[in-house]
Each structure stands twice: as C-alpha cells, then as structure tokens.
Amino acid sequence: MEKKIYSDFTYESESFIHELFRKRKAAALTGAGISEESGISTFRGDNGIWKRYNPAIYANLPGLGFTLLVAPHKVINFITEVFDTLINAKPNPGHFALAELENQGILSSIITQNIDNLHQEVGSKRVIELHGNMFEFRCMKCNCKRKLSKGELASIMDELKNSRKSLFAIKKILIKCNCGGKMRPNAVLFGEVLDQTKISDAYKEINNNEVLLIIGTSGVVYPAAYLPWYAKEIGKTIIEINPDRSKFSEIANYFVKGKAGEVLPSVIEQIFGVTLMNDKEGCL
Ligand code: NAD
Ligand code: ZN
C-alpha cells in the first residue's frame, strides 16, 4: 500500500478515515500523548513532572525505596503531585471519540500504556491496561484488588500532605487489605514484570482486527512497543496519530500529524456526521 502522510490534518485528509470505516475492525494502542490534553504530562515532554523527578529514581521501586530512607519528604511530595494530577485530570475529546468508535462497532478494544483510568471514565468497555491503573490497589500478600474513587484517593493525599512527611507517613498510601496485608497502587514501575495475560490479550486483539490505531506513544517502552511491529509483520493496516514522528511512523500506512483531541473527533464527524456531545457540558 502506498504510504500516506498527512502533515496538517484537515477534513480533506480523509483516505485513512475511509480505510478505517471500510475495514471496521480496529484496535487502538494508546500512550501518554492521548492524555496530554487532559493535563497529564507525557513521559518525554519538555515540561512536566518528569523533568523535576528523575524517572530513573522515582519510577522504580529500588529508587523510591532508597529515597524514602534518605529523604522521605521528596517521595511524599512526588506521590501527592502524581495523584493530584490524576485526580484532577478530565477526559478530553480524544478519549470520548475512542469510546464512540467502540459504541459504533468500529473499535474492538483499547490497549493502553496509560495508568490514568481516563478511557474507562468515558465508558470505553474493553480496555487492556498493560501498565496497570493508579486507582486500583493490589494486596502484596493475597494479591486481591480494590479500586478507589477519586474522592477516597483525595482524602489519602490530604492526610499525606498534612503528615510530617516522615518515613512512616508512607503507610497512608499502603492501604490495609482484609487479609491484614498491605495494598499498593497497581501500576507497573520500571523493572517490574507486566501481567502476561494482558500481553497475550493485546496480541490477540492485534490478530483479531484489521487496523491498528497508534495514538500518542513514542514507541520506546517495551514490551508494548513490540505490538505495532508485530501488527506490521502480519499485514495489518497501521494508522498513527501524533503531533510528532515516533519510532512507528516509518511503518505506519498512514501518519496523521496532529493532536489526538483534535484528529479523533474529526474522524467521528467525518464518519457519522455528528459532533461529539458531552451531556454535562455541551459540545466538546
Ligand atoms: P511518551 O511520553 O514516551 O510519548 C508521548 C507521545 O505522545 C510522543 O510521541 C508525543 O509526540 C505524543 N503526543 C504528545 N501530545 C500528544 C497529543 N496531544 N496527541 C497525540 N499524541 C501526543 O509516552 P509513552 O510512549 O506512552 O511512554 C510513557 C510511559 O510512561 C508509558 O509506559 C506510560 O505507562 C507512562 N505514562 C503514563 C501516563 C498516563 O497514564 N497518562 C503519563 C505519562 C507516562
Ligand atoms: Zn490481602
């Protein structure tokens, strides 16, 4: 297939939309970029939390553990900042558009690297969270899981902020399980192993669909970054939406240069002739 590159998305740049509509069966792979317009900074963006907190220290367990011993207030400040951002983030038109594509039977599933719960918040039903979810807590003893509301998490954050930010304050985020064990946020940190069931579900989604939509991921975090290469290998059509080129742009059949929150609602408008509405706030 001839490669099409849309450097400035307009309503006229429509052949990738025809392809999506004609083949219908699509899976999406999303990354931090789709939530950038919701106020959550991407990993490698120019500003944001990861420029202030080195991910080599703060995104892995040994780094966090060591810093907790020598400077507990830094870890507490990091944790409260991360959760405050996630609690305050609202889904953007890109999230709503993907939920609508699923409602309309075009999108089968979303494979996401995000841990922000925003796909579920807009009603996307089949979401494979490769890296877990910060609103879900997992018991380190019995492995059971429990999801917390934004309100519950906000109260924990208030307690942490008002604490003396000592080593012991960390107990507040390690909530108690019924079995007596401690529960931690169920997100995968650097160096931790991903849930193999989720990985194999993601590969099944690629197998069972004709199109892979890649939205807002730079393609440097593995094993998620293998998925587009596998899709290419088995002949699937790849459509990428990103304001900048990524590791996947060279293998994409269509590269749509633009923000997810602008391109995806336009896709809905082109296919269904409708403008997405948000019940509470009117037009998106
Ligand atoms: P990344 O930060 O490495 O790359 C972000 C990509 O999104 C870039 O290619 C960028 O050009 C693109 N982008 C920026 N704004 C965009 C927009 N408005 N629309 C579409 N694309 C946009 O992200 P990654 O590849 O997902 O890897 C980051 C890792 O860190 C992941 O493993 C993820 O778990 C984690 N993370 C998650 C969140 C979240 O849950 N929202 C946020 C930051 C990091
Ligand atoms: Zn337990």
Short mmCIF file of N, CA and C and ligand atoms in Angstrom, two decimals, residues 138-145 176-183, ligand 2:
data_model
loop_
_atom_site.label_atom_id
_atom_site.label_comp_id
_atom_site.label_asym_id
_atom_site.label_seq_id
_atom_site.Cartn_x
_atom_site.Cartn_y
_atom_site.Cartn_z
N ARG A 138 -3.47 -3.18 44.85
CA ARG A 138 -3.28 -4.64 44.85
C ARG A 138 -2.61 -5.04 46.16
N CYS A 139 -3.15 -6.11 46.80
CA CYS A 139 -2.58 -6.58 48.07
C CYS A 139 -1.26 -7.31 47.78
N MET A 140 -0.23 -6.92 48.50
CA MET A 140 1.08 -7.54 48.29
C MET A 140 1.16 -8.90 48.96
N LYS A 141 0.10 -9.27 49.75
CA LYS A 141 0.09 -10.57 50.41
C LYS A 141 -0.84 -11.54 49.66
N CYS A 142 -2.12 -11.18 49.50
CA CYS A 142 -3.07 -12.13 48.91
C CYS A 142 -3.36 -11.80 47.44
N ASN A 143 -2.88 -10.68 46.93
CA ASN A 143 -2.99 -10.31 45.53
C ASN A 143 -4.39 -9.82 45.12
N CYS A 144 -5.30 -9.67 46.09
CA CYS A 144 -6.63 -9.20 45.70
C CYS A 144 -6.56 -7.72 45.33
N LYS A 145 -7.61 -7.24 44.62
CA LYS A 145 -7.55 -5.87 44.08
C LYS A 145 -8.76 -5.07 44.53
N LYS A 176 -4.76 -0.88 53.94
CA LYS A 176 -4.86 -2.21 54.55
C LYS A 176 -5.84 -3.08 53.79
N CYS A 177 -5.45 -4.32 53.58
CA CYS A 177 -6.33 -5.31 52.95
C CYS A 177 -7.07 -6.08 54.06
N ASN A 178 -8.19 -6.71 53.70
CA ASN A 178 -8.93 -7.50 54.70
C ASN A 178 -8.10 -8.65 55.26
N CYS A 179 -7.13 -9.12 54.47
CA CYS A 179 -6.31 -10.25 54.93
C CYS A 179 -5.21 -9.79 55.90
N GLY A 180 -5.13 -8.47 56.10
CA GLY A 180 -4.10 -7.94 57.01
C GLY A 180 -2.87 -7.45 56.24
N GLY A 181 -2.79 -7.78 54.95
CA GLY A 181 -1.65 -7.35 54.14
C GLY A 181 -1.76 -5.88 53.75
N LYS A 182 -0.75 -5.40 53.05
CA LYS A 182 -0.74 -4.01 52.59
C LYS A 182 -1.01 -3.95 51.10
N MET A 183 -1.78 -2.94 50.70
CA MET A 183 -2.09 -2.80 49.27
C MET A 183 -1.34 -1.62 48.68
ZN ZN B 2 -4.80 -9.24 51.05
#
